[in-house]
mmCIF file of C-alpha atoms in Angstrom:
data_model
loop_
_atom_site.group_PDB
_atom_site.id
_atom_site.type_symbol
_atom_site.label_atom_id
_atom_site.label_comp_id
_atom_site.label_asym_id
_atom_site.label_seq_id
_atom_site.Cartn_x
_atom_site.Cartn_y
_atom_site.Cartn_z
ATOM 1 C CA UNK A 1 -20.397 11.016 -5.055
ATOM 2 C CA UNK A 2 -20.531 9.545 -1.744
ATOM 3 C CA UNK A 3 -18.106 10.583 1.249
ATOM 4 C CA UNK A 4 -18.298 7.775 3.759
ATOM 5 C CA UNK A 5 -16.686 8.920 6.634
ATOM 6 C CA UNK A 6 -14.221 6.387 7.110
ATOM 7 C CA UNK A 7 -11.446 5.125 5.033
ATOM 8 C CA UNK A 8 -12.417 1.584 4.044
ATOM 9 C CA UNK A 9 -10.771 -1.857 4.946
ATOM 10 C CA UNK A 10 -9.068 -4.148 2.710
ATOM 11 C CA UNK A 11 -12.069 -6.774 3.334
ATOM 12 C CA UNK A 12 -14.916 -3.946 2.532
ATOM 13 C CA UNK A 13 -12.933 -2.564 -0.728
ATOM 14 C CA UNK A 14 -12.521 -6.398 -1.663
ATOM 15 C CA UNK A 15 -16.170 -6.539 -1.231
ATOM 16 C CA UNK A 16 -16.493 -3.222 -3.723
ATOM 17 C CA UNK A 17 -14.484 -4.472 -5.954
ATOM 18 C CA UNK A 18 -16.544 -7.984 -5.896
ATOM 19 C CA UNK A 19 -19.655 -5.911 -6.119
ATOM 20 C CA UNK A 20 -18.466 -4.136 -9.213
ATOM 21 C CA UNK A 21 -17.977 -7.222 -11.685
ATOM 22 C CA UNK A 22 -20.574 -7.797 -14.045
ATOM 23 C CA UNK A 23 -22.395 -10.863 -14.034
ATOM 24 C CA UNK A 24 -20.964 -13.763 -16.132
ATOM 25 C CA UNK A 25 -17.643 -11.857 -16.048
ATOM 26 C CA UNK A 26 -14.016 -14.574 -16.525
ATOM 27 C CA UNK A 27 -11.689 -12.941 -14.255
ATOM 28 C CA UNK A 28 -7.917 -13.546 -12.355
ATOM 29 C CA UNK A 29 -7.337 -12.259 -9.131
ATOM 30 C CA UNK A 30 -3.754 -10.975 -8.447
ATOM 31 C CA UNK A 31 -1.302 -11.991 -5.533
ATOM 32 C CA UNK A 32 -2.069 -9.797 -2.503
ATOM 33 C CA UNK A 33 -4.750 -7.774 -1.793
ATOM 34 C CA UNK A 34 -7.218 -8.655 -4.691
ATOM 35 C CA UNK A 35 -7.542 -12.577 -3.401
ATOM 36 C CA UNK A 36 -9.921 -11.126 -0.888
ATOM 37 C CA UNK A 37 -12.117 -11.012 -3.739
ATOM 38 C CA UNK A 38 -12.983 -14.090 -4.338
ATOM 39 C CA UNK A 39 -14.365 -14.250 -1.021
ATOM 40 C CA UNK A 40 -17.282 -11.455 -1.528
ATOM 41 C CA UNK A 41 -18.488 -12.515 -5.013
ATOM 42 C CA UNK A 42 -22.169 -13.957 -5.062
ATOM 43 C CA UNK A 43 -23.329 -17.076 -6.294
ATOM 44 C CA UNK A 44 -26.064 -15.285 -8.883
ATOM 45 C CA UNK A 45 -22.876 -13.167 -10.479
ATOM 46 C CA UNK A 46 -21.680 -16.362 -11.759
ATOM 47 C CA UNK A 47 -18.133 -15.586 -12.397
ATOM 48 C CA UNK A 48 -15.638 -17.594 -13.143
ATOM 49 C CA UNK A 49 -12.484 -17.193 -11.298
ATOM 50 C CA UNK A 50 -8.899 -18.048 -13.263
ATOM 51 C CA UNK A 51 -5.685 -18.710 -11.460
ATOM 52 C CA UNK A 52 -2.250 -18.453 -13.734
ATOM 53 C CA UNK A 53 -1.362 -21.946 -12.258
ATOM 54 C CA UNK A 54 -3.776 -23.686 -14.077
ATOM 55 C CA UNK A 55 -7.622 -23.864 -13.320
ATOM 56 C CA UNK A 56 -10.843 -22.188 -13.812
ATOM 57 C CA UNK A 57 -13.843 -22.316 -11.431
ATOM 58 C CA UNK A 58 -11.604 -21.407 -8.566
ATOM 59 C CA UNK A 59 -13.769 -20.617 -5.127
ATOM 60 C CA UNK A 60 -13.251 -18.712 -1.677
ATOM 61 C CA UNK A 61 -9.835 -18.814 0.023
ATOM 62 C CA UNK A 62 -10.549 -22.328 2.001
ATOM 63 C CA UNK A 63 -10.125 -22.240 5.789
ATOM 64 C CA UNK A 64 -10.155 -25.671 8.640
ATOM 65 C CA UNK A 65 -10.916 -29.453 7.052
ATOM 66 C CA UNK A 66 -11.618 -27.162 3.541
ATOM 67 C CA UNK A 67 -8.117 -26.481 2.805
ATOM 68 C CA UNK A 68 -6.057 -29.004 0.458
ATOM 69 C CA UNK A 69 -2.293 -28.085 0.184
ATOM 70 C CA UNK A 70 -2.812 -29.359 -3.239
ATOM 71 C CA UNK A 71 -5.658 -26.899 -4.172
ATOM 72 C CA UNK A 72 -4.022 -23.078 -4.202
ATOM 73 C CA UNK A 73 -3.913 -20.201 -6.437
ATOM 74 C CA UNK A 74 -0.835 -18.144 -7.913
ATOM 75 C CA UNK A 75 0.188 -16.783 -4.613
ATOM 76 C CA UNK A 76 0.158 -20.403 -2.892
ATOM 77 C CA UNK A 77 -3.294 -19.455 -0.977
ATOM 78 C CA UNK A 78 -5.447 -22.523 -0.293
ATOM 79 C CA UNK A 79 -8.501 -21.672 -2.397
ATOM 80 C CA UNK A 80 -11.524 -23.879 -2.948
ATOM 81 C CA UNK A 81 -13.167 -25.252 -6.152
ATOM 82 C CA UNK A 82 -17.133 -24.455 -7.303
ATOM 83 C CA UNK A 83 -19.041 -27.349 -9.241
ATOM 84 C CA UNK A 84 -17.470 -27.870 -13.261
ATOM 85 C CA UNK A 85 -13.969 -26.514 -12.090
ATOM 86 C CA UNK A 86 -11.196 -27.280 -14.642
ATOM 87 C CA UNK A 87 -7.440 -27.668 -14.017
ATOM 88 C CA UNK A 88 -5.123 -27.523 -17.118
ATOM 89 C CA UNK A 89 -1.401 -27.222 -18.293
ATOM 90 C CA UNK A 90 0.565 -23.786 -17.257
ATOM 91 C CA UNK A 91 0.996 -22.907 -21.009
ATOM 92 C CA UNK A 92 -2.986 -23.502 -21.669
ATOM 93 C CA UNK A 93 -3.243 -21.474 -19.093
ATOM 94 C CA UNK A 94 -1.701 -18.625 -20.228
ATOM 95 C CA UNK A 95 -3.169 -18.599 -23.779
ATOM 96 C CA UNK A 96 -6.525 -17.762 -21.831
ATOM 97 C CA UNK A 97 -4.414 -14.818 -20.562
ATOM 98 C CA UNK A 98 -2.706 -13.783 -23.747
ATOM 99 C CA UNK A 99 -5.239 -14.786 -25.974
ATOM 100 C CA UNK A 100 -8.268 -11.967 -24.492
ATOM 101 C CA UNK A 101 -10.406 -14.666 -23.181
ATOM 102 C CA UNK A 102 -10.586 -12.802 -19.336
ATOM 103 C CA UNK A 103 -12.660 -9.931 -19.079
ATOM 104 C CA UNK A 104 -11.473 -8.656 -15.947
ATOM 105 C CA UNK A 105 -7.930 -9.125 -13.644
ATOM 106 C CA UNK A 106 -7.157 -7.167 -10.278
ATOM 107 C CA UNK A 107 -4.159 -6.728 -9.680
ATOM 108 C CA UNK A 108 -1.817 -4.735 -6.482
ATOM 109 C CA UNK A 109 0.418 -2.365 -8.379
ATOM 110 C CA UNK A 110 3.219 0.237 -6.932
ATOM 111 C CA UNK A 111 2.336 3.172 -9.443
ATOM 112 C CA UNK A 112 -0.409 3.977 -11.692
ATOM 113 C CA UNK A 113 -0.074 6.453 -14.061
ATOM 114 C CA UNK A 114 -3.051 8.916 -14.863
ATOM 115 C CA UNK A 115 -3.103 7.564 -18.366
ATOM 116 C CA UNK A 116 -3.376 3.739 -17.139
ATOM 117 C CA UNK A 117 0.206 2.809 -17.095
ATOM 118 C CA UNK A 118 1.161 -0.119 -14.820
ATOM 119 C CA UNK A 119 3.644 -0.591 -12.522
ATOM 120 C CA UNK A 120 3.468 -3.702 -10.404
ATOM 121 C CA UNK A 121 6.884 -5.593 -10.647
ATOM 122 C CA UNK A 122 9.509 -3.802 -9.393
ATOM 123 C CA UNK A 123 10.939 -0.471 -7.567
ATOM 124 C CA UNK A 124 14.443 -0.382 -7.769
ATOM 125 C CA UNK A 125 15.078 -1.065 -4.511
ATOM 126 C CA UNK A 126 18.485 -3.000 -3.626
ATOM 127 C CA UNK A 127 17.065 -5.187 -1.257
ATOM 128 C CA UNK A 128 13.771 -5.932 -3.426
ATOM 129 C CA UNK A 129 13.455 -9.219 -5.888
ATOM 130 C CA UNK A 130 11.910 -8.129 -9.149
ATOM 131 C CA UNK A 131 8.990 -10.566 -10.063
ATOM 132 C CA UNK A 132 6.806 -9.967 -12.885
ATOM 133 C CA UNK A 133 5.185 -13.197 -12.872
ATOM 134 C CA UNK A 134 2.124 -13.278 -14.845
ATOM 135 C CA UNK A 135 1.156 -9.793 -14.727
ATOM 136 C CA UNK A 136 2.574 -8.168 -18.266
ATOM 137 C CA UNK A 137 0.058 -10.890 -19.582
ATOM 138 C CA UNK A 138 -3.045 -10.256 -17.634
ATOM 139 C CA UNK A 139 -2.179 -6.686 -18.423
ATOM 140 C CA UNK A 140 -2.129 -6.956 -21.878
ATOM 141 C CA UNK A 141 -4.448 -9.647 -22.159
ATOM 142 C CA UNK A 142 -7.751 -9.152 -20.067
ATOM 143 C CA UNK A 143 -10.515 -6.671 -21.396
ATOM 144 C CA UNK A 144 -10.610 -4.554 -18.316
ATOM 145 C CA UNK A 145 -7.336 -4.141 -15.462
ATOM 146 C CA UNK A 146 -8.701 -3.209 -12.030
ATOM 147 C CA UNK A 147 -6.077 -2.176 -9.258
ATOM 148 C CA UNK A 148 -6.073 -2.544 -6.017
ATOM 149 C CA UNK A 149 -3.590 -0.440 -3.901
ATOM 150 C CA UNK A 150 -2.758 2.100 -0.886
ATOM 151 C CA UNK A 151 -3.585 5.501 -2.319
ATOM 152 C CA UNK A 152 0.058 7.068 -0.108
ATOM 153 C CA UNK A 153 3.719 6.042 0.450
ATOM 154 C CA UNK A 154 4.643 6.248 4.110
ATOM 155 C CA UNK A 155 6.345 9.312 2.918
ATOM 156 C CA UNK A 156 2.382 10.642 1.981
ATOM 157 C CA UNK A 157 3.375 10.546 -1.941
ATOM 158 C CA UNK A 158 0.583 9.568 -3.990
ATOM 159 C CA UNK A 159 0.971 6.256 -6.062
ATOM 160 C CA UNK A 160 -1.815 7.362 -8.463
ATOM 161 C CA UNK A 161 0.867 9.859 -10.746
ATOM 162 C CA UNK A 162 1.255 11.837 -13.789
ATOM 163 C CA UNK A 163 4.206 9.203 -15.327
ATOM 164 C CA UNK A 164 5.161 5.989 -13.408
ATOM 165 C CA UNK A 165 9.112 6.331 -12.255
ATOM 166 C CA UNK A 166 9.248 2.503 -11.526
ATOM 167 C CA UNK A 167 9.735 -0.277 -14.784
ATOM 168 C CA UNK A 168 6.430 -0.832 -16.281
ATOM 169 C CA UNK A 169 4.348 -3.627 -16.511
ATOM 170 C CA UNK A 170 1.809 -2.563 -18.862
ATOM 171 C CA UNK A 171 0.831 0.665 -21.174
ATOM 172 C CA UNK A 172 -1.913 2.603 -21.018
ATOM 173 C CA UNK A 173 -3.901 -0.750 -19.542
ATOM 174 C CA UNK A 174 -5.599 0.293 -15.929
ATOM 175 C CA UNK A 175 -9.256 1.298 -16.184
ATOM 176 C CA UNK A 176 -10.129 1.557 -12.919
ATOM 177 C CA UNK A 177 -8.171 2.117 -9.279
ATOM 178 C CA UNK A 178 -9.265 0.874 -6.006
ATOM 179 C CA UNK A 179 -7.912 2.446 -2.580
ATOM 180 C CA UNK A 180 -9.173 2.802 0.991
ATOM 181 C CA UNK A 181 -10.087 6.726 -0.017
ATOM 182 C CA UNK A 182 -11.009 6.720 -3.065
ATOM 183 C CA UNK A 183 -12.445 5.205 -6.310
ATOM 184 C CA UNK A 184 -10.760 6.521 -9.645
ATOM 185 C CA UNK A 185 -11.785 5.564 -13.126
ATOM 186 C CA UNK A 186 -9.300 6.569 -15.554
ATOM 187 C CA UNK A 187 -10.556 8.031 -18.635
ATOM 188 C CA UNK A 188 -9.303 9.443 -21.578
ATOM 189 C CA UNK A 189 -10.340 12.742 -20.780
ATOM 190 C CA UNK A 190 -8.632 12.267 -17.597
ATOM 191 C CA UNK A 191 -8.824 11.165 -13.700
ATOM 192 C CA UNK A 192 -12.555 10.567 -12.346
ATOM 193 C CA UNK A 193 -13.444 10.299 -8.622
ATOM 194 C CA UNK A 194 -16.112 7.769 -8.315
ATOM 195 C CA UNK A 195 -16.676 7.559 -4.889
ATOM 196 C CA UNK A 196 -14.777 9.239 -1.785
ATOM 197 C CA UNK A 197 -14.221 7.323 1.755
ATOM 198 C CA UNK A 198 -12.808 9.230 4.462
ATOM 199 C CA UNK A 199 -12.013 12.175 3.004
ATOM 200 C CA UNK A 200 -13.646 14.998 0.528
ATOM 201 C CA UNK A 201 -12.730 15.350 -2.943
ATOM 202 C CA UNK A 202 -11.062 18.749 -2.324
ATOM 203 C CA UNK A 203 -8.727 17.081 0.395
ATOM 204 C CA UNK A 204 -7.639 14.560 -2.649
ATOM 205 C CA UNK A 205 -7.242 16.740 -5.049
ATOM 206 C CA UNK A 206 -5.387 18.555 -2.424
ATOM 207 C CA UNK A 207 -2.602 15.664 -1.904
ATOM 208 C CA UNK A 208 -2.301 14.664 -5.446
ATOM 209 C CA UNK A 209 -0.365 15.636 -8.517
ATOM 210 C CA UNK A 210 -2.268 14.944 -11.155
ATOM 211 C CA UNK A 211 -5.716 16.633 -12.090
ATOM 212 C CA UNK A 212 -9.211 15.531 -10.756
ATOM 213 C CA UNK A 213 -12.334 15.034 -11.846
ATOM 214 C CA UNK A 214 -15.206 15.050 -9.972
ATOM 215 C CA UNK A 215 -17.334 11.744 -11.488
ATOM 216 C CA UNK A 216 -21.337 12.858 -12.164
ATOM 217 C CA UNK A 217 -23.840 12.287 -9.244
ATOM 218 C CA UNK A 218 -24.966 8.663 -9.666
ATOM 219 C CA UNK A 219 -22.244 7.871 -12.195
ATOM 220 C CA UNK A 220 -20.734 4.226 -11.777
ATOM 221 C CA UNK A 221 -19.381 3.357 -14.988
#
């Protein structure tokens, strides 16, 4: 397990993330955080990036004389397109999510529950707007669900729990969970630490809830 000995960035856990997708892999990026992704994945993975508005073979965010306010994903980011991109109908679209054609979505979530619950759409708030979007389906739909999140409220509660308390968007669906600390892989047999940033797997295990388990020396899966 490796203990880096700072906390990592939203650009270098995008990059983890990226690094983590197996070759050949169909995957949708979520609004927020996990768009950075498409910016880190390499040419020789050859994935193919779905947006929920209706294309495949999506590219980078696009920046200067690249961006086309016609060309943008789910979360109105101008993105880019790679060679033998496809644009289709909304409702085509979301067969490919429904229908278990993506192997892989990221998506930001408020609460994940140490059994893989989701909770992305809504906290109860008075003020907040509740928008699920297309995220029940890419929960329910793609093979794997990564999430990308802050590990801590600003109140220092973890957002990795035993039970969600928010609405859930999905059961028992998250496989893996991406913060700035740490890297969990949720398992049946329970919560694994993959990798540590920042911190020591005592001091997490310290600040959580839930039981930890401390992932094999060289494990990655």
């Amino acid at each position: 397990m490796s203990n880096g000995t700072e906390k990592l960035g939203k650009n270098d856990l995008a990059a983890l993330v990226a690094a983590d997708i197996a070759p050949g892999s169909f995957v949708n990026l979520g609004i927020g955080q996990p768009t950075l992704v498409s910016n880190y994945l390499r040419p020789e993975q050859n994935v193919t990036l779905h947006t929920e508005n209706g294309m495949l073979g999506m590219g980078p965010e696009a920046t200067g004389d690249e961006v086309d306010p016609d060309l943008i994903n789910a979360g109105k980011i101008p993105v880019t397109e790679l060679p033998g991109a496809a644009y289709f109908h909304h409702a085509d679209s979301f067969a490919i999510m429904r229908g278990g054609h993506l192997d892989v979505c990221v998506l930001g979530a408020f609460q994940v529950s140490a059994s893989g619950d989701l909770a992305n759409w809504h906290t109860g708030a008075p003020d907040a707007i509740p928008a699920v979007g297309g995220a029940m389906d890419l929960a329910t739909g793609a093979k794997d669900v990564y999430v990308m999140m802050s590990l801590f409220t600003k109140d220092g509660l973890s957002k990795l729990v035993k039970e969600c308390s928010y609405p859930l968007t999905g059961v028992g669906c998250v496989t893996r969970v991406y913060t700035s600390e740490a890297v969990f892989l949720l398992k049946e047999d329970g919560v694994h630490v993959r990798e540590t940033f920042g911190t020591t797997f005592e001091d997490l295990a310290a600040k959580m809830d839930i039981p930890l388990i401390r992932a094999a020396a060289g494990g990655q899966q």
